[in-house]
Coordinates of C-alpha atoms in Angstrom, one line a residue:
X1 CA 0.0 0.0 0.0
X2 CA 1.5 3.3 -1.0
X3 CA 2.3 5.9 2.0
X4 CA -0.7 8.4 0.1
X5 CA -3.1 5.7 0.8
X6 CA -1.6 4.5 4.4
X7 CA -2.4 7.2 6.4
X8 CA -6.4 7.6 5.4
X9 CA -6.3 3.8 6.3
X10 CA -5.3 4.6 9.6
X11 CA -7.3 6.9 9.9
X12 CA -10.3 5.1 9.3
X13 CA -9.6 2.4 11.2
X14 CA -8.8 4.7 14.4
X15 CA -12.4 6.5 13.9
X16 CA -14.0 2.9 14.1
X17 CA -12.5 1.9 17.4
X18 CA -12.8 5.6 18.8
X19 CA -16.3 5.4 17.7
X20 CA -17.7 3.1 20.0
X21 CA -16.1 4.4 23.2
X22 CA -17.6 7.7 22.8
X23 CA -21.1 6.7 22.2
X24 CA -20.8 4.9 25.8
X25 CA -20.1 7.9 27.3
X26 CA -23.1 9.1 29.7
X27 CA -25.0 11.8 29.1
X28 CA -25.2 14.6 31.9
X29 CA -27.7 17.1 33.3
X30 CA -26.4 20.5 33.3
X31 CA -27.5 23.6 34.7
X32 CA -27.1 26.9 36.8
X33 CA -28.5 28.0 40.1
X34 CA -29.6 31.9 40.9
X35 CA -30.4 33.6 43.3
X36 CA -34.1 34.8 42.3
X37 CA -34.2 37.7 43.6
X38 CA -30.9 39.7 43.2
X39 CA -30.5 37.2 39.5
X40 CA -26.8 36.4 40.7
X41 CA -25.4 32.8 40.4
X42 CA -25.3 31.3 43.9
X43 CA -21.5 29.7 44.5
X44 CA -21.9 26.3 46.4
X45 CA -25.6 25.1 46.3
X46 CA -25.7 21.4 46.9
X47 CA -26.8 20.1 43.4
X48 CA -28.3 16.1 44.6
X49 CA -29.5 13.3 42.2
X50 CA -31.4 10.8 43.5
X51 CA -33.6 8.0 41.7
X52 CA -37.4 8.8 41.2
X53 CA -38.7 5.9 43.2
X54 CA -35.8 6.6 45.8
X55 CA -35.0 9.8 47.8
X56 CA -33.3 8.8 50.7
X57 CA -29.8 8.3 49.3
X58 CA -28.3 10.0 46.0
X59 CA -27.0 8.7 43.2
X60 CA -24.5 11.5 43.1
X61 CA -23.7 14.6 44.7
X62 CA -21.8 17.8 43.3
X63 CA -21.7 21.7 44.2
X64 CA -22.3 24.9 41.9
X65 CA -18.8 26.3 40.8
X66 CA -18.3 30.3 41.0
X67 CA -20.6 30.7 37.9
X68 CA -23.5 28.8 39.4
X69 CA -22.7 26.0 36.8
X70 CA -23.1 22.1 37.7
X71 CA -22.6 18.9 35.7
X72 CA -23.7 15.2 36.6
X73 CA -23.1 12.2 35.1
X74 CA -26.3 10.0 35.1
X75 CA -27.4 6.7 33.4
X76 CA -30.8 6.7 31.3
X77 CA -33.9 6.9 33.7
X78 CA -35.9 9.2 35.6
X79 CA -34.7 10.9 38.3
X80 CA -35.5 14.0 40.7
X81 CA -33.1 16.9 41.0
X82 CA -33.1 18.6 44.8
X83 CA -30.9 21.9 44.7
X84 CA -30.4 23.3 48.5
X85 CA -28.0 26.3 49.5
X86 CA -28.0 27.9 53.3
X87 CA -30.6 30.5 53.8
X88 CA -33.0 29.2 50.7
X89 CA -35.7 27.3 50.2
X90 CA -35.2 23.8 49.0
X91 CA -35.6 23.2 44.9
X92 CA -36.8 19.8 43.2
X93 CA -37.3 18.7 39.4
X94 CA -37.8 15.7 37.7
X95 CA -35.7 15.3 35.0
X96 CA -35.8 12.3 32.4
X97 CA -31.8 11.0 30.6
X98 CA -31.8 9.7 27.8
X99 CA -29.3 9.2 25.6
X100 CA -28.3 13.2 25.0
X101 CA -26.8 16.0 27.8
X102 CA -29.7 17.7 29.3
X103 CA -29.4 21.1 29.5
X104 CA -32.0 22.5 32.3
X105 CA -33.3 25.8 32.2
X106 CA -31.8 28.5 35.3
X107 CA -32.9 26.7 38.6
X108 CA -33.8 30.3 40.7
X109 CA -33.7 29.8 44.7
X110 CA -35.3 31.9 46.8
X111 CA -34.0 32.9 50.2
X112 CA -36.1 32.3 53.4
X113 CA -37.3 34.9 55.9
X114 CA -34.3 35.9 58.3
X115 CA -36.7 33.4 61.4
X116 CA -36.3 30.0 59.1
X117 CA -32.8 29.9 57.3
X118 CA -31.7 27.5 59.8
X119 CA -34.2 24.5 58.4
X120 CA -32.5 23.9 55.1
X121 CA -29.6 23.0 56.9
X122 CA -32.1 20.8 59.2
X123 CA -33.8 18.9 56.7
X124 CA -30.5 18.1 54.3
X125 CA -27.3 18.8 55.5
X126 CA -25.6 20.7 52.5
X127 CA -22.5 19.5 50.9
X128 CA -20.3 22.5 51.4
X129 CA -20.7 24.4 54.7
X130 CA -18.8 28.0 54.6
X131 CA -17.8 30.3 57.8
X132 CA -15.6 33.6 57.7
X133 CA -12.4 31.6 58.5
X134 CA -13.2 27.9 56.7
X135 CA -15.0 26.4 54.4
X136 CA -16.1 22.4 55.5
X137 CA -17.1 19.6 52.2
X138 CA -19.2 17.1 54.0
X139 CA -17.7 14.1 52.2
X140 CA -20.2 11.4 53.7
X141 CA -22.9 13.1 52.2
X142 CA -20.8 12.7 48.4
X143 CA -22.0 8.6 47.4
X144 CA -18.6 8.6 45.6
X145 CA -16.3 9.3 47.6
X146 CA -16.8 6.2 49.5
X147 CA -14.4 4.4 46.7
X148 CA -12.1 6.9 46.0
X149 CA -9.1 8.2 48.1
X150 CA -8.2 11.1 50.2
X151 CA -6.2 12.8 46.9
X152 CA -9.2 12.0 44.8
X153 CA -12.1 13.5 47.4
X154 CA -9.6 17.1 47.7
X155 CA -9.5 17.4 43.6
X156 CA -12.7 18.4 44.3
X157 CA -12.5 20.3 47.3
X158 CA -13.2 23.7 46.8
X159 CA -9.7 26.1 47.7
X160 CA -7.5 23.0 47.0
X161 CA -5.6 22.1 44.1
X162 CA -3.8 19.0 43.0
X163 CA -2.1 18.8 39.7
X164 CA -1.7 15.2 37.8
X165 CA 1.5 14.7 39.5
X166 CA -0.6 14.8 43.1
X167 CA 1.3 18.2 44.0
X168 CA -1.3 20.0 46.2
X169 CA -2.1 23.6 47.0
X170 CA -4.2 25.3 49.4
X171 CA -5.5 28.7 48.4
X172 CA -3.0 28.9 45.5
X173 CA 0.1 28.5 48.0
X174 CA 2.1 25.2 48.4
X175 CA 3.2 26.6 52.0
X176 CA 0.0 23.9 54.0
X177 CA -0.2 21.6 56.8
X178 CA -2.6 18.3 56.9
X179 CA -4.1 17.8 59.9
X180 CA -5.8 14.5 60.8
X181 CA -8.7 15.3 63.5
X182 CA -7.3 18.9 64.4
X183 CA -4.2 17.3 65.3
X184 CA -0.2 17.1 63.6
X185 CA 0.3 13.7 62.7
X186 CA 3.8 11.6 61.5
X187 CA 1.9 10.1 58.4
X188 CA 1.2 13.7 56.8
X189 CA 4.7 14.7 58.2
X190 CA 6.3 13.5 55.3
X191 CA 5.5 11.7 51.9
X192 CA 2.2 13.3 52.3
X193 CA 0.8 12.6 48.4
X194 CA 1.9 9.0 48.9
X195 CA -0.2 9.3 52.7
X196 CA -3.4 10.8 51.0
X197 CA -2.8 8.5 47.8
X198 CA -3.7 5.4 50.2
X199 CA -5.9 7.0 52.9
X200 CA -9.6 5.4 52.5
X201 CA -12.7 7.9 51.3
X202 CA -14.4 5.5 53.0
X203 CA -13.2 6.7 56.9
X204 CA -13.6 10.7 56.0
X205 CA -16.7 12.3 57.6
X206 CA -15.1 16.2 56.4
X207 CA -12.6 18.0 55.1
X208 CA -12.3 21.3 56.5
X209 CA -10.2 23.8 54.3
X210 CA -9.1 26.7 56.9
X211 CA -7.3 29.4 54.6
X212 CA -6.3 31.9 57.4
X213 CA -4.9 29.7 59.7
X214 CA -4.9 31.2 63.2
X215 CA -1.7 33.2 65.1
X216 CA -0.1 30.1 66.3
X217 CA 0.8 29.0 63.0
X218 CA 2.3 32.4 61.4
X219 CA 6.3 31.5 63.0
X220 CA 5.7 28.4 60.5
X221 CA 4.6 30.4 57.4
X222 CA 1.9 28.1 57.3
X223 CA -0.9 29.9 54.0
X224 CA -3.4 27.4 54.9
X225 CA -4.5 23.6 57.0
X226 CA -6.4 21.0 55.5
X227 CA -8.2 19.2 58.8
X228 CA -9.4 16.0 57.9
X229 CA -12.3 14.4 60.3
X230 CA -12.8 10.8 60.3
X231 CA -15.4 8.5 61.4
X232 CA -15.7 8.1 65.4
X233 CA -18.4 5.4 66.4
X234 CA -20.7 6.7 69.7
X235 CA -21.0 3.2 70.7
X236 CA -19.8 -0.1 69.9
X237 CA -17.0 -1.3 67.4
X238 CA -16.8 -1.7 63.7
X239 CA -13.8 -1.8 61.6
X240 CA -13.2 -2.4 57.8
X241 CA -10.3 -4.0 55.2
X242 CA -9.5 -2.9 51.6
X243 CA -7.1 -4.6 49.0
X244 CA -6.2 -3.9 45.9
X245 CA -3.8 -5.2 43.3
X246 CA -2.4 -5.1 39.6
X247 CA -1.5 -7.3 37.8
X248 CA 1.7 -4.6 36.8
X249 CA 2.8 -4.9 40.3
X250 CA 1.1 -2.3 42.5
X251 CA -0.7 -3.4 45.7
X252 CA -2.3 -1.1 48.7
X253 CA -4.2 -2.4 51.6
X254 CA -5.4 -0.5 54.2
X255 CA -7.7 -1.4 57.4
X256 CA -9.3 0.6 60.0
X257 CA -10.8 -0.3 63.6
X258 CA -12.8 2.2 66.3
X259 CA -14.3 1.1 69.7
X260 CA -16.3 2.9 72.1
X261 CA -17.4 1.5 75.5
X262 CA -18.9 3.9 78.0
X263 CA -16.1 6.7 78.1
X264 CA -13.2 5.0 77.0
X265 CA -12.8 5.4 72.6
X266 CA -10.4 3.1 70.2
X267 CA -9.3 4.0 66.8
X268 CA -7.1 2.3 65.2
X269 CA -5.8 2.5 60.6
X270 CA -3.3 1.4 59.2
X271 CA -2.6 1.7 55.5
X272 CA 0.5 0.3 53.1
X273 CA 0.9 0.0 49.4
X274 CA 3.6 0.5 46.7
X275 CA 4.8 -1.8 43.8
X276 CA 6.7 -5.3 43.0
X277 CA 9.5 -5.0 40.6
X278 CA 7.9 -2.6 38.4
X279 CA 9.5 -2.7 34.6
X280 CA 9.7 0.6 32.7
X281 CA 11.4 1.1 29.2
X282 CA 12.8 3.3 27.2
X283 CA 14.5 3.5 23.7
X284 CA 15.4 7.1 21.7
X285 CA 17.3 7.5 18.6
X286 CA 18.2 10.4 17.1
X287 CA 19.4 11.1 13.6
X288 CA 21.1 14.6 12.9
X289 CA 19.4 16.7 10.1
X290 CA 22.7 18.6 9.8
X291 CA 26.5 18.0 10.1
X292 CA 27.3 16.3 12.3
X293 CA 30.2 14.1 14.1
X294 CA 27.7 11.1 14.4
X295 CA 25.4 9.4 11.9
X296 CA 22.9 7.7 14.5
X297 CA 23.2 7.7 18.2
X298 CA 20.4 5.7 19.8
X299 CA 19.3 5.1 23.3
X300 CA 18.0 1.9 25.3
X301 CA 17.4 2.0 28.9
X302 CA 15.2 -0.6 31.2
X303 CA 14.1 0.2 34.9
X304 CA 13.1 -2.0 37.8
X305 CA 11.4 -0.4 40.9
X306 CA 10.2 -1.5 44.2
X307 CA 8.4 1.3 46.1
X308 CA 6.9 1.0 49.7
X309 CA 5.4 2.9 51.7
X310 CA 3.0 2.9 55.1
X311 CA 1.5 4.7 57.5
X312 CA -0.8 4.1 60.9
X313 CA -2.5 5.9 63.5
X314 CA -3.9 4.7 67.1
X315 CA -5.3 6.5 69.7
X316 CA -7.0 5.9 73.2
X317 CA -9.5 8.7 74.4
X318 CA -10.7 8.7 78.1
X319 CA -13.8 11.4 78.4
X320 CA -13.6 12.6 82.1
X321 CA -16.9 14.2 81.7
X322 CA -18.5 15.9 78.5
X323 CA -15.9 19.3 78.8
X324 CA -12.9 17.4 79.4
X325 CA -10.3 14.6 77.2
X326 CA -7.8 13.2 77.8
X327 CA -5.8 10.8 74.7
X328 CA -2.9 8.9 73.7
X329 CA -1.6 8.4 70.6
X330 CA 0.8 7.2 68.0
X331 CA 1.6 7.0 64.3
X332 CA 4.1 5.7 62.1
X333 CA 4.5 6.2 58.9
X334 CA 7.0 6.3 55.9
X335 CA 8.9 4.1 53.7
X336 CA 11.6 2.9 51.0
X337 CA 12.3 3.5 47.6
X338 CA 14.8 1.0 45.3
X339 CA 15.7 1.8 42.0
X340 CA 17.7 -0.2 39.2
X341 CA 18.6 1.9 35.7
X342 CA 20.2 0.8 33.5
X343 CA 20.9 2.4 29.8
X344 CA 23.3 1.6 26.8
X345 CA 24.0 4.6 24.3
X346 CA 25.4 3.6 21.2
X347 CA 26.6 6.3 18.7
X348 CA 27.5 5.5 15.2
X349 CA 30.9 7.2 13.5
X350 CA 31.8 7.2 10.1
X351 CA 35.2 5.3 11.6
X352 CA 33.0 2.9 13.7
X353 CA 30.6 2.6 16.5
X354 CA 31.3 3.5 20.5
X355 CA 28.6 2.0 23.4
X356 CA 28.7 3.4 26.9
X357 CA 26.7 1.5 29.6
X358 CA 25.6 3.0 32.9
X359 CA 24.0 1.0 35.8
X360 CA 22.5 2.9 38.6
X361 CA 21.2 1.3 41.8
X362 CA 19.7 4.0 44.4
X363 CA 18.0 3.5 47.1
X364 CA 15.7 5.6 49.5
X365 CA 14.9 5.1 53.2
X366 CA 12.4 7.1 55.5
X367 CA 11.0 5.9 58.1
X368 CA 8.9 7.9 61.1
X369 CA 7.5 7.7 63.9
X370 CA 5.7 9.6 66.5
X371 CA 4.2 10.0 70.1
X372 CA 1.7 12.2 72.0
X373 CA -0.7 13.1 74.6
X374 CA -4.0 15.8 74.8
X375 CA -5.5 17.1 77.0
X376 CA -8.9 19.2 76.1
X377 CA -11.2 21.3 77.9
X378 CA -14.3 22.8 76.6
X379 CA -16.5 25.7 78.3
X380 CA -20.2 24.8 78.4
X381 CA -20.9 28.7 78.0
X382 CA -18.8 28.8 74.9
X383 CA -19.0 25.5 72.6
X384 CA -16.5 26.9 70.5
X385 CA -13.3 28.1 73.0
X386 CA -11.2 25.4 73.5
X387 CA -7.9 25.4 76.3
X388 CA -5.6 22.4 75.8
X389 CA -2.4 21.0 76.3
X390 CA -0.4 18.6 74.0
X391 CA 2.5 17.2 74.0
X392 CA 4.3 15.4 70.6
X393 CA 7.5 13.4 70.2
X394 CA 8.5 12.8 66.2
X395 CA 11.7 10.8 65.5
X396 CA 12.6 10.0 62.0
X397 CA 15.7 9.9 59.5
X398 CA 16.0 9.8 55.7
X399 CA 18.9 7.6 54.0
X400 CA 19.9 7.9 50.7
X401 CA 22.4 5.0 49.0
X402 CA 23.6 5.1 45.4
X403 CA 25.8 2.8 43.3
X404 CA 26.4 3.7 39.9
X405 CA 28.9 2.1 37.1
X406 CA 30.2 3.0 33.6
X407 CA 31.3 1.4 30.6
X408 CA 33.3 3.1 27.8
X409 CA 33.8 1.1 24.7
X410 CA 34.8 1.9 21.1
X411 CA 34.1 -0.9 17.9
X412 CA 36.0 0.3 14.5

């Protein structure tokens, strides 16, 4: 087949496989919410789907971006559409999917005399909450987040970014601190994309994004905390396992245990993952346009990586009374990293050929670990002050070995 008739070939034949993908792609219902009477787009409105026949649990959650705009995914059916925002009256449509986006007409909310704007909160808990100094995504009340990790659940966490690399930022400043319950914690100390990578949806109750961190924090430069509140059972115990592994070599399991009986409170989680003997490959050749000493120089590298990393958390909580705590805790948390590279150059000469090999064998070593008591006391006249005491102990080190070798040699 000549090259003129190659490429349209190609072509054809990619259109038929792309084809079919993208007609399985859902449709979505979108739309904007206003505010009815000052015709402004309301930031934040709770946007819930829930099955027709169904309303106590929703099919999926989302939140109105800064132009009032939401998009869900949604399978064929009929479903009913219930919009809520603080300080307005609640909004429900039924809406039919088909096989084509729907595109709903501007959902106007209306806000409730200054005596009743506390029932909407009531009656449906929104999904994002906002104060003067934080803002708080109610994660148990998003259906998906109960698969997907603590990295996944803050890409969508309003004030936070995290680019495809898992780099994180708080308010448009790198400068943050993760908190795990209001506390400092080992696991988030260090490694902290690999720590969120493999912490569980499944045990976050909130994220609470606090972008003027208090006077306490300003020695540390700190532009904003990221306070993550998990699950605490009133009574009882329960406890959970998760596994996962591919069949490329990357595993993560993670478990988590809480007991309560009377006033003594368990938690325990521990989570660990990383990869087997991952391959990667590489080959580049280069040909020079222009003059050059070489004809062909090409490049053909392999890489083997094992990658670990873990991190727990337990802590014992004795309630004195209902204004005063007292806890123990620990954590652990870190890792290894093991490289092997190895590449073989070989550049072609009028005269002859030369190859240079280089082996590289590094390896990384992290481990933490961490100790601490609270003590907490509330004032029953003021929910919100707070006196305490802590004390925290964190020893870790960081090793770093490397081993390289290189071989020079020249064929005429």
């Amino acid at each position: 087949m000549r090259r003129n008739q190659l490429y349209p070939a190609l072509l054809a034949i990619i259109i038929c496989i792309a084809s079919p993908a993208l007609s399985q792609t859902k449709p979505v219902i979108q739309g904007t919410v206003m505010d009815s009477l000052a015709g402004k787009p309301l930031t934040y409105a709770t946007v819930e789907l829930f099955r027709k026949i169904e309303l106590t649990q929703p099919v999926r959650s989302a939140f109105t971006n800064e132009s009032g705009k939401f998009s869900l995914p949604a399978d064929s059916g009929m479903y009913t559409l219930i919009i809520t925002h603080t300080g307005y009256g609640e909004k429900k449509l039924d809406v039919t999917v088909e096989s084509v986006p729907v595109e709903l007409p501007a959902i106007m909310l209306s806000k409730l005399p200054a005596g009743m704007e506390g029932i909407v909160v009531t009656a449906r808990k929104p999904l994002i909450e906002q104060s003067d100094d934080k803002i708080i995504f109610n994660v148990e009340n998003d259906p998906a987040t109960k698969t997907e990790s603590a990295i996944d659940i803050l890409r969508k966490t309003p004030f936070v970014s995290v680019d495809g690399d898992n780099n994180i930022q708080v308010n448009g400043q790198s400068n943050f601190k993760v908190l795990l319950n209001g506390r400092e914690t080992a696991m988030f100390a260090q490694n902290v994309k690999e720590a969120l990578k493999g912490f569980p949806g499944a045990l976050i109750t909130k994220i609470e994004v606090i972008t003027t961190p208090s006077a306490k924090y300003d020695a540390e430069g700190v532009g904003g905390i990221i306070n993550i509140i998990t699950r605490k059972k009133v009574v009882g115990y329960n406890g959970s396992i998760h596994n996962y592994y591919s069949s490329n070599g990357w595993f993560n399991t993670n478990t988590n245990f809480s007991a309560k009986f009377g006033k003594i409170g368990f938690t325990m989680y521990y989570g660990a993952g990383g990869g087997r003997n991952v391959k990667g490959q590489s080959r580049m050749e280069t040909v020079p346009l222009v003059a050059a000493p070489f004809t062909r120089r090409e490049l053909f590298g392999t890489r083997t990586m094992n990658n670990f990393w873990n991190f727990g958390n337990a802590e014992l909580s004795w309630e004195y009374d209902s204004l005063n705590t007292i806890s123990f805790y620990g954590n652990i948390s870190g890792g290894n990293n093991r490289h092997v590279l190895n590449q073989e150059v070989t550049t072609a000469y009028t005269a002859g050929d030369s190859i240079s090999r280089y082996t590289l064998n590094s390896r990384n070593e992290y481990p933490t670990k961490s100790a601490g008591a609270d003590y907490i006391r509330k004032f029953a006249s003021n929910k919100e002050r707070e006196f305490s005491i802590r004390f925290n102990g964190e020893f870790g080190n960081s090793n770093t070995f490397l081993n390289s070798f290189m071989d020079y040699e020249v064929r005429d």
